[in-house]
mmCIF file of C-alpha atoms in Angstrom:
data_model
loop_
_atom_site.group_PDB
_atom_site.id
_atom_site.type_symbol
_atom_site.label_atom_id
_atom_site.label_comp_id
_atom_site.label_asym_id
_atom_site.label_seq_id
_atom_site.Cartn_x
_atom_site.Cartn_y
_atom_site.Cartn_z
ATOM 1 C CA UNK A 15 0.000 0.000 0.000
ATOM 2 C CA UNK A 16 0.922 3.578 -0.527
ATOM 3 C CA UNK A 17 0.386 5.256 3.098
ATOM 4 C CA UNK A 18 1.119 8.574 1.814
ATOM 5 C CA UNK A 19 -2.196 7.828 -0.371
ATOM 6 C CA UNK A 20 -4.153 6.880 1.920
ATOM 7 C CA UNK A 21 -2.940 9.662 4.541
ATOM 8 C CA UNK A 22 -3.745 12.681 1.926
ATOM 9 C CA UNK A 23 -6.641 11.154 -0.138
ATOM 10 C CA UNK A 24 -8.591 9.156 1.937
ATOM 11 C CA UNK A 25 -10.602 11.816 2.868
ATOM 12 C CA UNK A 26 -11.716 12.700 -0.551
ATOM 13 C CA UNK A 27 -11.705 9.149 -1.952
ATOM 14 C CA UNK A 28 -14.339 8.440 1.556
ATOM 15 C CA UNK A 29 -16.487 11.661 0.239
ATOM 16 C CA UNK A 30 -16.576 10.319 -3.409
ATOM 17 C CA UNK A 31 -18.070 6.925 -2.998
ATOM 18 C CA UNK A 32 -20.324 8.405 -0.348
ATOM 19 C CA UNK A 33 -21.425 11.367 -2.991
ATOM 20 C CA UNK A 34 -22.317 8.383 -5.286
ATOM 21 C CA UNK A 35 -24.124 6.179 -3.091
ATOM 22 C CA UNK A 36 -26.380 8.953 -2.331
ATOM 23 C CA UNK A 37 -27.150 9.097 -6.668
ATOM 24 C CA UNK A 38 -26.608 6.124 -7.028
ATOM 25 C CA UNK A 39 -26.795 3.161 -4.236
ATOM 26 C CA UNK A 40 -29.343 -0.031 -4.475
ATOM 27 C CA UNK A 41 -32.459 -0.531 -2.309
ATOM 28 C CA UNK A 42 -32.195 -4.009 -0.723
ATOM 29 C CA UNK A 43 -35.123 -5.412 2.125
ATOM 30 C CA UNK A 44 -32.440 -5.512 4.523
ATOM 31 C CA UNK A 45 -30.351 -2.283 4.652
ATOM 32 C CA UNK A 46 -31.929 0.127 7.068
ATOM 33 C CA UNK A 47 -32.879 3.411 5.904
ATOM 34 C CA UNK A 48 -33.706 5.108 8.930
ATOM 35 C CA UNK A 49 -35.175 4.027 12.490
ATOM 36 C CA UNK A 50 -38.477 1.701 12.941
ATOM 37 C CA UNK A 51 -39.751 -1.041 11.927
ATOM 38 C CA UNK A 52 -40.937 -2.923 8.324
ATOM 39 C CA UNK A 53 -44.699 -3.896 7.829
ATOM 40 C CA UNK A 54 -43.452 -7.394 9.605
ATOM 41 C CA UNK A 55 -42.731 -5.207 12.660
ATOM 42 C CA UNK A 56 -38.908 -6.465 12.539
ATOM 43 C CA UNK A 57 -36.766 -3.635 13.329
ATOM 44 C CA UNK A 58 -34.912 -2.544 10.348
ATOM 45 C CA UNK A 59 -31.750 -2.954 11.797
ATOM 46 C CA UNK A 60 -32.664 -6.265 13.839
ATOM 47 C CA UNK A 61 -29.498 -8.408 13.219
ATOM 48 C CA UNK A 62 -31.553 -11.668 12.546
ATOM 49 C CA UNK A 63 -31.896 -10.256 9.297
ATOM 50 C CA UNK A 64 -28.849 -9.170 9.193
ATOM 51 C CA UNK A 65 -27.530 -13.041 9.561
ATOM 52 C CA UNK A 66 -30.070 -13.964 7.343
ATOM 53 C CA UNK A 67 -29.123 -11.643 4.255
ATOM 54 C CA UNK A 68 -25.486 -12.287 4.865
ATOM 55 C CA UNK A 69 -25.199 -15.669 4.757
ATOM 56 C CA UNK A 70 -27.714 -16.154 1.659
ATOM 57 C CA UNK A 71 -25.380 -13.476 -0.372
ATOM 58 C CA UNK A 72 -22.700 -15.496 0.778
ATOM 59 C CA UNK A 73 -22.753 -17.414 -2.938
ATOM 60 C CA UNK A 74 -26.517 -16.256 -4.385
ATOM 61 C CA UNK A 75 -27.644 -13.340 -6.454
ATOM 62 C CA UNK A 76 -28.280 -10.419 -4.474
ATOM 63 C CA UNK A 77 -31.477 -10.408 -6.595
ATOM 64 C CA UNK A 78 -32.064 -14.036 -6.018
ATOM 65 C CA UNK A 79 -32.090 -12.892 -2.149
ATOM 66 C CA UNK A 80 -34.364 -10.497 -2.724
ATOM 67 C CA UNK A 81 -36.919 -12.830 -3.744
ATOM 68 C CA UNK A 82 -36.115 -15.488 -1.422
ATOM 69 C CA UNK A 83 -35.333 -13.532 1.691
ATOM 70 C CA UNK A 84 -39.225 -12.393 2.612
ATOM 71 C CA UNK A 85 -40.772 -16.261 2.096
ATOM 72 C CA UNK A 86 -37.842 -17.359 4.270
ATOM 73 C CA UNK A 87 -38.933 -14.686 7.120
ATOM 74 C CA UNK A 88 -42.790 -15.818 6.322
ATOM 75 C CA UNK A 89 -41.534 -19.607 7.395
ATOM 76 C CA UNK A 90 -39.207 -18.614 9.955
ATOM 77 C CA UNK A 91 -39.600 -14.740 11.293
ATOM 78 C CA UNK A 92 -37.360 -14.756 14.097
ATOM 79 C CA UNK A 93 -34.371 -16.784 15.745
ATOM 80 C CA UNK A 94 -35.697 -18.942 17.966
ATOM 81 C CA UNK A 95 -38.314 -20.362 15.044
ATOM 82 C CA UNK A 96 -35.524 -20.761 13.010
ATOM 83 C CA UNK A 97 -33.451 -23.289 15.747
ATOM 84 C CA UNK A 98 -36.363 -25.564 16.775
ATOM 85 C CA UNK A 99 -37.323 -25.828 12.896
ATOM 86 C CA UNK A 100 -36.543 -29.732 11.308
ATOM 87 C CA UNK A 101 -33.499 -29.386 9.141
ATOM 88 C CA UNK A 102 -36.030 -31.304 6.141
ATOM 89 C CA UNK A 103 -38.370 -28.250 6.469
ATOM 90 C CA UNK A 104 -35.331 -25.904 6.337
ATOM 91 C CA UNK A 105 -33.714 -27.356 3.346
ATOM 92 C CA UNK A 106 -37.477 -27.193 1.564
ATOM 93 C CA UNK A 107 -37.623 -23.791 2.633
ATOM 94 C CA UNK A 108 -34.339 -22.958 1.184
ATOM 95 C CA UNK A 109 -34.890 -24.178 -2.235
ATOM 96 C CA UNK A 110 -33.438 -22.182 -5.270
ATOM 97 C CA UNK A 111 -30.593 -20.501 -2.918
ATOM 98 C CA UNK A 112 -27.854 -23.751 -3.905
ATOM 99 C CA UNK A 113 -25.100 -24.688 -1.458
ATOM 100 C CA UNK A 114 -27.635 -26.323 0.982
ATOM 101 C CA UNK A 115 -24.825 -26.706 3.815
ATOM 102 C CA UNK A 116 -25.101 -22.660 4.534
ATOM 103 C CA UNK A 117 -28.947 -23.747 5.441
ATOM 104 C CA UNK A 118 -27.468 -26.569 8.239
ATOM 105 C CA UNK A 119 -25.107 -23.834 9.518
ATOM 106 C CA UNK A 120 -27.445 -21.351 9.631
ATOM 107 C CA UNK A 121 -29.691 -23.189 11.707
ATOM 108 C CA UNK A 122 -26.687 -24.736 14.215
ATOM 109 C CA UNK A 123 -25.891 -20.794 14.645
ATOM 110 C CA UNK A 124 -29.530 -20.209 16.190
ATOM 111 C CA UNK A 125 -29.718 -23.359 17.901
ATOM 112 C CA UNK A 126 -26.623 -21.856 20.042
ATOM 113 C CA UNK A 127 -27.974 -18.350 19.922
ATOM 114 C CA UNK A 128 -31.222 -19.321 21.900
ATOM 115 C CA UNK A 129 -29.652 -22.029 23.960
ATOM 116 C CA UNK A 130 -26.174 -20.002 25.117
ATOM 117 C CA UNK A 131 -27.602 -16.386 24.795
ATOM 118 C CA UNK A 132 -31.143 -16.679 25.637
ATOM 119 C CA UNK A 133 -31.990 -15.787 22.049
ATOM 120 C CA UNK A 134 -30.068 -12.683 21.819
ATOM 121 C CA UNK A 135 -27.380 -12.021 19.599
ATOM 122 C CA UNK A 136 -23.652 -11.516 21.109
ATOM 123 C CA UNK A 137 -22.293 -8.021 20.687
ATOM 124 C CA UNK A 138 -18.711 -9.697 21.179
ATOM 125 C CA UNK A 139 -16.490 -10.581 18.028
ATOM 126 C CA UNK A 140 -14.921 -13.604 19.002
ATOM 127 C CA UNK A 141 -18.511 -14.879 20.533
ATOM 128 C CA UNK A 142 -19.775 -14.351 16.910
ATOM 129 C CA UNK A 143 -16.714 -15.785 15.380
ATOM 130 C CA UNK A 144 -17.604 -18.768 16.970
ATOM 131 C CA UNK A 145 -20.809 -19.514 15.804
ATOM 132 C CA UNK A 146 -20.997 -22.192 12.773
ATOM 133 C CA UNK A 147 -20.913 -20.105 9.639
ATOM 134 C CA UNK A 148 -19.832 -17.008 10.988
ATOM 135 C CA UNK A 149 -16.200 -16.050 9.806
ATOM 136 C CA UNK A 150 -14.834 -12.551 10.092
ATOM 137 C CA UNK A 151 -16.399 -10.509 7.565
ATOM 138 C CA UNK A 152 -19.796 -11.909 8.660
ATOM 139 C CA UNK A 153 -19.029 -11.454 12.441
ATOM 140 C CA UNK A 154 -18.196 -7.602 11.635
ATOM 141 C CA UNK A 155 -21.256 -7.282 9.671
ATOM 142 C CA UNK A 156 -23.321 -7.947 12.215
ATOM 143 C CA UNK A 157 -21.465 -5.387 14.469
ATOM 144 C CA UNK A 158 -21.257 -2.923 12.256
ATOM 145 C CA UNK A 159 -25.163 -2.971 10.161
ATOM 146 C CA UNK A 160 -27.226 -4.431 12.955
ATOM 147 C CA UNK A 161 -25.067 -2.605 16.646
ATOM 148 C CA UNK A 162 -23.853 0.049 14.430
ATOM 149 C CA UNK A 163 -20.161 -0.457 15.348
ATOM 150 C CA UNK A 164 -17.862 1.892 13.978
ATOM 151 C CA UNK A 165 -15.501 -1.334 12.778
ATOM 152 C CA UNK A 166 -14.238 -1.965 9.670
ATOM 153 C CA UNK A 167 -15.894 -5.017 7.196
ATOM 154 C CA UNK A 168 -14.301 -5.970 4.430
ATOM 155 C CA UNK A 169 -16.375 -8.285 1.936
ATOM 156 C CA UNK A 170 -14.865 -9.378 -1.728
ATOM 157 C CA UNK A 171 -16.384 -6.296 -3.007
ATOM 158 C CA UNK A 172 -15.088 -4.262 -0.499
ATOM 159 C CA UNK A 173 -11.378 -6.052 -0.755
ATOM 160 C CA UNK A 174 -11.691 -5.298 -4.238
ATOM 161 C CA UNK A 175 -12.181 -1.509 -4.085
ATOM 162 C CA UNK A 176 -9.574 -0.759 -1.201
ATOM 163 C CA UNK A 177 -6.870 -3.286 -3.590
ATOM 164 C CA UNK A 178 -7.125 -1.117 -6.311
ATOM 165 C CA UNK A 179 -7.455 2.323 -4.664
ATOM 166 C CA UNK A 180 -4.682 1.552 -2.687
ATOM 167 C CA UNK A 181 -2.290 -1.062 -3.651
ATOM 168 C CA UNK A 182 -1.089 -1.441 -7.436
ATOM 169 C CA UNK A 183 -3.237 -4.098 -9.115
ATOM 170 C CA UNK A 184 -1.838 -5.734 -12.347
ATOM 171 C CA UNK A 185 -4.583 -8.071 -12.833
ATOM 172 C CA UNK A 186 -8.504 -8.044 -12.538
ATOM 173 C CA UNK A 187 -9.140 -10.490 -9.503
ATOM 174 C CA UNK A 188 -6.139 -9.204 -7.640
ATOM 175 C CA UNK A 189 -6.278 -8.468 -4.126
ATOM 176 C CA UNK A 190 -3.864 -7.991 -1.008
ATOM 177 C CA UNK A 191 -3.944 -9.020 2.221
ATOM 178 C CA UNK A 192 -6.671 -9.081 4.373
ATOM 179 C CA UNK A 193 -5.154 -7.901 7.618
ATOM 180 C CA UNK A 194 -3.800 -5.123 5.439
ATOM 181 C CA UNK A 195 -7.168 -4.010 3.907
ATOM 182 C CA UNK A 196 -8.954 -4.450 7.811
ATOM 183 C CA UNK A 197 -6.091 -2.171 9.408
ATOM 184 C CA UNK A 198 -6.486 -0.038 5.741
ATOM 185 C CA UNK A 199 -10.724 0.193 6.463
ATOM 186 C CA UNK A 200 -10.481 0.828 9.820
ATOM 187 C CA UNK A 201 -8.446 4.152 9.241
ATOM 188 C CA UNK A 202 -10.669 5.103 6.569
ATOM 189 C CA UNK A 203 -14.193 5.236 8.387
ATOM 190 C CA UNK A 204 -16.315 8.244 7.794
ATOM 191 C CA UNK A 205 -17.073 9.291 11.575
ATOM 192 C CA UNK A 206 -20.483 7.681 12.330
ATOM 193 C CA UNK A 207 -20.973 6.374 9.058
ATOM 194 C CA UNK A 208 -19.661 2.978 9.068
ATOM 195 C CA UNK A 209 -23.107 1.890 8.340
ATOM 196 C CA UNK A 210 -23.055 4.338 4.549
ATOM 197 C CA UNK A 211 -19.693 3.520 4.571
ATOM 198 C CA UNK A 212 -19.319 0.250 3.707
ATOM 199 C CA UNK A 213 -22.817 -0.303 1.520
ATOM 200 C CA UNK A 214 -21.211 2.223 -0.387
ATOM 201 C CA UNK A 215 -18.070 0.533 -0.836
ATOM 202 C CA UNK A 216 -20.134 -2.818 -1.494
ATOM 203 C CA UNK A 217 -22.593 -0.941 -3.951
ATOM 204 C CA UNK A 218 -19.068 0.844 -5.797
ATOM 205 C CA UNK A 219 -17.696 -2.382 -6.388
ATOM 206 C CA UNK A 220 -20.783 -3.922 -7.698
ATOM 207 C CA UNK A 221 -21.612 -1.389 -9.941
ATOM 208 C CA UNK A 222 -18.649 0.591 -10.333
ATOM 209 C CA UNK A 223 -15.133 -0.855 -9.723
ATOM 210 C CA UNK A 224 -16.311 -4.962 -10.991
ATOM 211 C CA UNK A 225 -14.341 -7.657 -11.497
ATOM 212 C CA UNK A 226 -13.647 -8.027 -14.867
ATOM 213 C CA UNK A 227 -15.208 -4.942 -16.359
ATOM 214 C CA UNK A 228 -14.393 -1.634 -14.177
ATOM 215 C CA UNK A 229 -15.388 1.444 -15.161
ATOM 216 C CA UNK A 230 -12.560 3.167 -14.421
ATOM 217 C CA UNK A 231 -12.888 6.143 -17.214
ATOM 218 C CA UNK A 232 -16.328 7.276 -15.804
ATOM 219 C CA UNK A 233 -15.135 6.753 -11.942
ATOM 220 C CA UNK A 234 -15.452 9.165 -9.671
ATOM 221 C CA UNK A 235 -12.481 8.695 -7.805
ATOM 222 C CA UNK A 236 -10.359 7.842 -10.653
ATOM 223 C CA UNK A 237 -7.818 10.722 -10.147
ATOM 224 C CA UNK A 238 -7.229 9.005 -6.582
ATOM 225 C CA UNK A 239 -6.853 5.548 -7.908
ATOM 226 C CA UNK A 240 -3.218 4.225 -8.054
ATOM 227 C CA UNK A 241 -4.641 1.144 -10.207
ATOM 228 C CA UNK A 242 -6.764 2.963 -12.652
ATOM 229 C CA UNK A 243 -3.886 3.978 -14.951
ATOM 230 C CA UNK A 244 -1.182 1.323 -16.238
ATOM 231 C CA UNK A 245 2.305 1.074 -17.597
ATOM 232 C CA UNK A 246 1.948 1.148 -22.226
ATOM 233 C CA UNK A 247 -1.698 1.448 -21.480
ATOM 234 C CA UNK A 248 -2.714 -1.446 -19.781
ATOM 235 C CA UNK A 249 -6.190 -1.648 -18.596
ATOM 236 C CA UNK A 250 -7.497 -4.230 -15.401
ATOM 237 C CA UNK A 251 -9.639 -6.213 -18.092
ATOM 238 C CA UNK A 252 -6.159 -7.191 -20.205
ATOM 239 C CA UNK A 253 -5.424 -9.956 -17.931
ATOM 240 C CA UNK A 254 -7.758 -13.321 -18.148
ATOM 241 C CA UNK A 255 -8.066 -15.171 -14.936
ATOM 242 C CA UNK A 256 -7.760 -18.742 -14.733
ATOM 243 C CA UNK A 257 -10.689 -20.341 -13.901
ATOM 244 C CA UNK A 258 -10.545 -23.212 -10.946
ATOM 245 C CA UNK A 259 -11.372 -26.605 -12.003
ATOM 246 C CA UNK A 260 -14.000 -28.337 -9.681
ATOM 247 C CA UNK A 261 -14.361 -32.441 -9.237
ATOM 248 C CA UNK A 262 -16.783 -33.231 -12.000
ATOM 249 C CA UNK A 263 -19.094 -36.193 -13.030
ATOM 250 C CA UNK A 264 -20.650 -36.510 -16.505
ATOM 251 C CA UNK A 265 -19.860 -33.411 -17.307
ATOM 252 C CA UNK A 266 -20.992 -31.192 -14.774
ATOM 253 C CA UNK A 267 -19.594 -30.274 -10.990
ATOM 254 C CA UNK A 268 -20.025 -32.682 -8.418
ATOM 255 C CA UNK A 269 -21.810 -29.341 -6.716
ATOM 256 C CA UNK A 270 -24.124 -29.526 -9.184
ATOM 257 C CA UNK A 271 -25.039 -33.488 -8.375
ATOM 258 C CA UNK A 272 -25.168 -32.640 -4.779
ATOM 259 C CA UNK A 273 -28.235 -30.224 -5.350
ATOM 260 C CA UNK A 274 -29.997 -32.156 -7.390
ATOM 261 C CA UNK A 275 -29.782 -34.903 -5.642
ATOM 262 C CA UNK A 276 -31.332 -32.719 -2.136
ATOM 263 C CA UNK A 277 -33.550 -30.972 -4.697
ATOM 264 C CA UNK A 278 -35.188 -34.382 -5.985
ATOM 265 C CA UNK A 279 -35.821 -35.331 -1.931
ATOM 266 C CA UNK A 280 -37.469 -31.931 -1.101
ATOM 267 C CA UNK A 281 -40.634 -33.493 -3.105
ATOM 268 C CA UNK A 282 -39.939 -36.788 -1.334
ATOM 269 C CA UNK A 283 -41.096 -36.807 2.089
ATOM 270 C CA UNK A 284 -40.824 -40.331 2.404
ATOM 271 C CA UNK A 285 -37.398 -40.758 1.199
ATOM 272 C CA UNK A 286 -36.566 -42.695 -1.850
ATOM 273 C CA UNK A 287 -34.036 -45.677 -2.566
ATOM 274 C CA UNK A 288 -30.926 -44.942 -3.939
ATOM 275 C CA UNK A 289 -31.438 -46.722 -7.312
ATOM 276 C CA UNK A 290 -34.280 -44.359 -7.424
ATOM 277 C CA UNK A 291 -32.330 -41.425 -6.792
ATOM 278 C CA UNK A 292 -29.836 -42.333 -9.282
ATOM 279 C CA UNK A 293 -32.313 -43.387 -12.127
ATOM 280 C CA UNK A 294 -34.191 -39.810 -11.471
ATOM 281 C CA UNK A 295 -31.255 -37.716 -11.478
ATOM 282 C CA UNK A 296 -29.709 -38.999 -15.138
ATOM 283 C CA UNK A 297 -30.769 -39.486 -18.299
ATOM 284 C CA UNK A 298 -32.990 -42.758 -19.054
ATOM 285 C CA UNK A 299 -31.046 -42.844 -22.485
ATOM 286 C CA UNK A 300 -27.535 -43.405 -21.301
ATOM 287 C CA UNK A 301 -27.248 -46.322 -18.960
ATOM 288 C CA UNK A 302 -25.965 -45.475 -15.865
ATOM 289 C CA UNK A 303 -22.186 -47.410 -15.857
ATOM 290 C CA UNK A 304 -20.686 -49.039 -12.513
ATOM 291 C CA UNK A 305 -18.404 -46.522 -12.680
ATOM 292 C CA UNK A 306 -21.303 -43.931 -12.911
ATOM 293 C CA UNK A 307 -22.868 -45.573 -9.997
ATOM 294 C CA UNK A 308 -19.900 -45.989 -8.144
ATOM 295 C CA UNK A 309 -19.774 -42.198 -8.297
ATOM 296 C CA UNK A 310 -22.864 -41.470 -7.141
ATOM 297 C CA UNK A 311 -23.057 -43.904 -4.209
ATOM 298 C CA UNK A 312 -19.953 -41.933 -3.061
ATOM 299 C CA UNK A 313 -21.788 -38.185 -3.796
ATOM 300 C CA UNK A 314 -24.586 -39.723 -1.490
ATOM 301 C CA UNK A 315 -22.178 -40.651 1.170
ATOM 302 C CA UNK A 316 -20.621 -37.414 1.383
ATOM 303 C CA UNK A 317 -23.888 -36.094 1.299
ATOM 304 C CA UNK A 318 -24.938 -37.939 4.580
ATOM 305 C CA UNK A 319 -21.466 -36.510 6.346
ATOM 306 C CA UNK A 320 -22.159 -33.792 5.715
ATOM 307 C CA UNK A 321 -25.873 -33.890 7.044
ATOM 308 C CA UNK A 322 -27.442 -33.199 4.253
ATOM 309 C CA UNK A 323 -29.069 -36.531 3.563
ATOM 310 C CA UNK A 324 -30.134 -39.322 6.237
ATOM 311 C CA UNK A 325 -30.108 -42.944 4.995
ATOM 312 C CA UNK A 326 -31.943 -45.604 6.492
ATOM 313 C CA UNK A 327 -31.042 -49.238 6.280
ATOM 314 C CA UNK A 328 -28.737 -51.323 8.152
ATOM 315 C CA UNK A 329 -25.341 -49.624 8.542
ATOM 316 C CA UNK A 330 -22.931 -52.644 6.933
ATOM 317 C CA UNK A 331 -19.668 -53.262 6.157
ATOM 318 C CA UNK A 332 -19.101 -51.763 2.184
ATOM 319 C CA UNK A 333 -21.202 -48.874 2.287
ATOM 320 C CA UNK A 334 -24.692 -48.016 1.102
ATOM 321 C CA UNK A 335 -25.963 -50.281 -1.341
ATOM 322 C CA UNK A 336 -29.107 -49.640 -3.926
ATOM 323 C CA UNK A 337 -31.882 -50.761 -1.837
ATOM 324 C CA UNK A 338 -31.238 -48.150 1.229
ATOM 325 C CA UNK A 339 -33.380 -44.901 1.221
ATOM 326 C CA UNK A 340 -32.275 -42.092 1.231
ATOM 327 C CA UNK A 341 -34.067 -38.878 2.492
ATOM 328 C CA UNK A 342 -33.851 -35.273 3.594
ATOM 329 C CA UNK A 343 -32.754 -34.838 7.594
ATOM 330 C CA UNK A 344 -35.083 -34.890 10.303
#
């Protein structure tokens, strides 16, 4: 990082994102735009929702949240509904959000909350930290949107932004170290508007300062922006990122598999056997191999570690075998 940047424009660069969040900064259900309460009666700043929105935009569409998040609160309005709920009617309730093990975690979290804290959250970091789920950034979003901590939070958006305003980035996706961009937040804070603050960062790199595609010649901040001009006129977008591979199976993540296979169960209260599970979930026209089966029985396994799925049938030595059913949790 340049210090001397940050010491003589962070200031200005502070007022500049503000200045455009004002124009130009989204409307989402849970960011509180001024005291009271929503037509559920929650408080707008209640940090149930503030768990709630977090971990959903963990890996979903914001937009996608927007749609989900008020039928979730319909099925489960407040904390302690949410912990004595059946994981089966959770992961039915969660349908369409993907990566079903943030709905488990989610649900351990307020099992602890009502049982350790009488229900209440803990205004303590490391008490957060320690809930399943909850890692830094989440921990200090919770302080900071819901208590109105004056702490700094530092999301991928918000890593993103700081990198480049900051630090010299030579490719798209690059970003420094996350101590460095904590202790770099923490001395940029508006006074009393850590709350504006950092939905405007989030809301700048989302709109503004992207990924792949910033707009860095219609920025407001630009002039401030060690990254927004490069050596023989290199732009952020010149360098491709490498895309991680993921374990696949006939073509498609195993992450993908995994889904299906809970989505195909949220319609089954019952359960269903394995070979049905395997029969439903590929195509009747290509034969399922041993080696395709082989793969699946072992996607269903890791499935039931990792509580996703129960099976029921005598536990034996080999593994599960085609007769066992499988269905969601109790």
């Amino acid at each position: 990082m340049n210090p001397e940047t940050a010491r003589r424009f962070g200031g200005e660069v502070a007022e500049g994102i503000l200045d455009w969040y004002g124009r130009e900064g989204r409307l989402f259900p849970w960011r509180r735009v001024g005291e009271g309460r929503d037509r559920r009666g929650l408080p707008l700043h209640d940090p149930y929702l503030i768990l709630l929105s977090e971990i959903m935009l963990q890996q979903t569409q914001a937009a996608r949240v927007v749609e989900k998040l008020p039928e979730f609160l319909e099925t489960f309005p407040n904390v302690e509904r949410l912990a004595s709920a059946s994981k089966a009617d959770l992961l039915r309730a969660w349908q369409g959000m993907g990566y079903n093990s943030r709905a488990l975690r989610l649900k351990a979290a307020a099992e602890i909350i009502v049982n350790n804290f009488n229900g209440e959250f803990p205004r303590d970091f490391k008490q957060l930290r320690s809930l399943p789920g909850i890692g830094r950034y989440t921990a200090s979003a919770i302080l900071c949107f819901a208590f109105g901590e004056q702490i700094p939070v530092v999301d991928v958006n918000i890593a993103r932004v700081l990198s480049r305003i900051f630090f010299k980035c030579y490719t798209p996706l690059q970003r420094f170290r996350e101590d460095d961009l904590y202790d770099l937040d923490a001395t940029l804070i508006p006074s009393g508007e850590s709350y504006r603050w950092h939905q405007a960062l989030m809301d700048f790199g989302a709109v503004v300062c992207t990924a792949r595609s910033p707009s860095c010649s219609s920025c407001p901040i630009k002039d401030y922006c060690i990254s927004a001009t490069f050596p023989l006129g290199h732009s952020l977008f010149d360098v491709q990122s490498i895309r991680k591979e993921e374990p696949s199976f006939r073509g498609f993540p195993r992450r993908i598999w995994r889904g299906r296979v809970v989505e195909l169960l949220r319609g089954a209260e019952r359960g269903m056997r394995v070979a049905e599970v395997m029969e439903s979930l590929v195509d009747s026209t290509q034969p399922l191999s041993e080696l395709d089966r082989r793969e699946l029985l072992a996607i269903l396994s890791r499935l039931r570690e990792d509580g996703l799925v129960e099976i029921t049938g005598v536990v034996r030595e080999g593994g599960l075998k085609e007769f066992d059913v499988v269905r969601l949790p109790t």
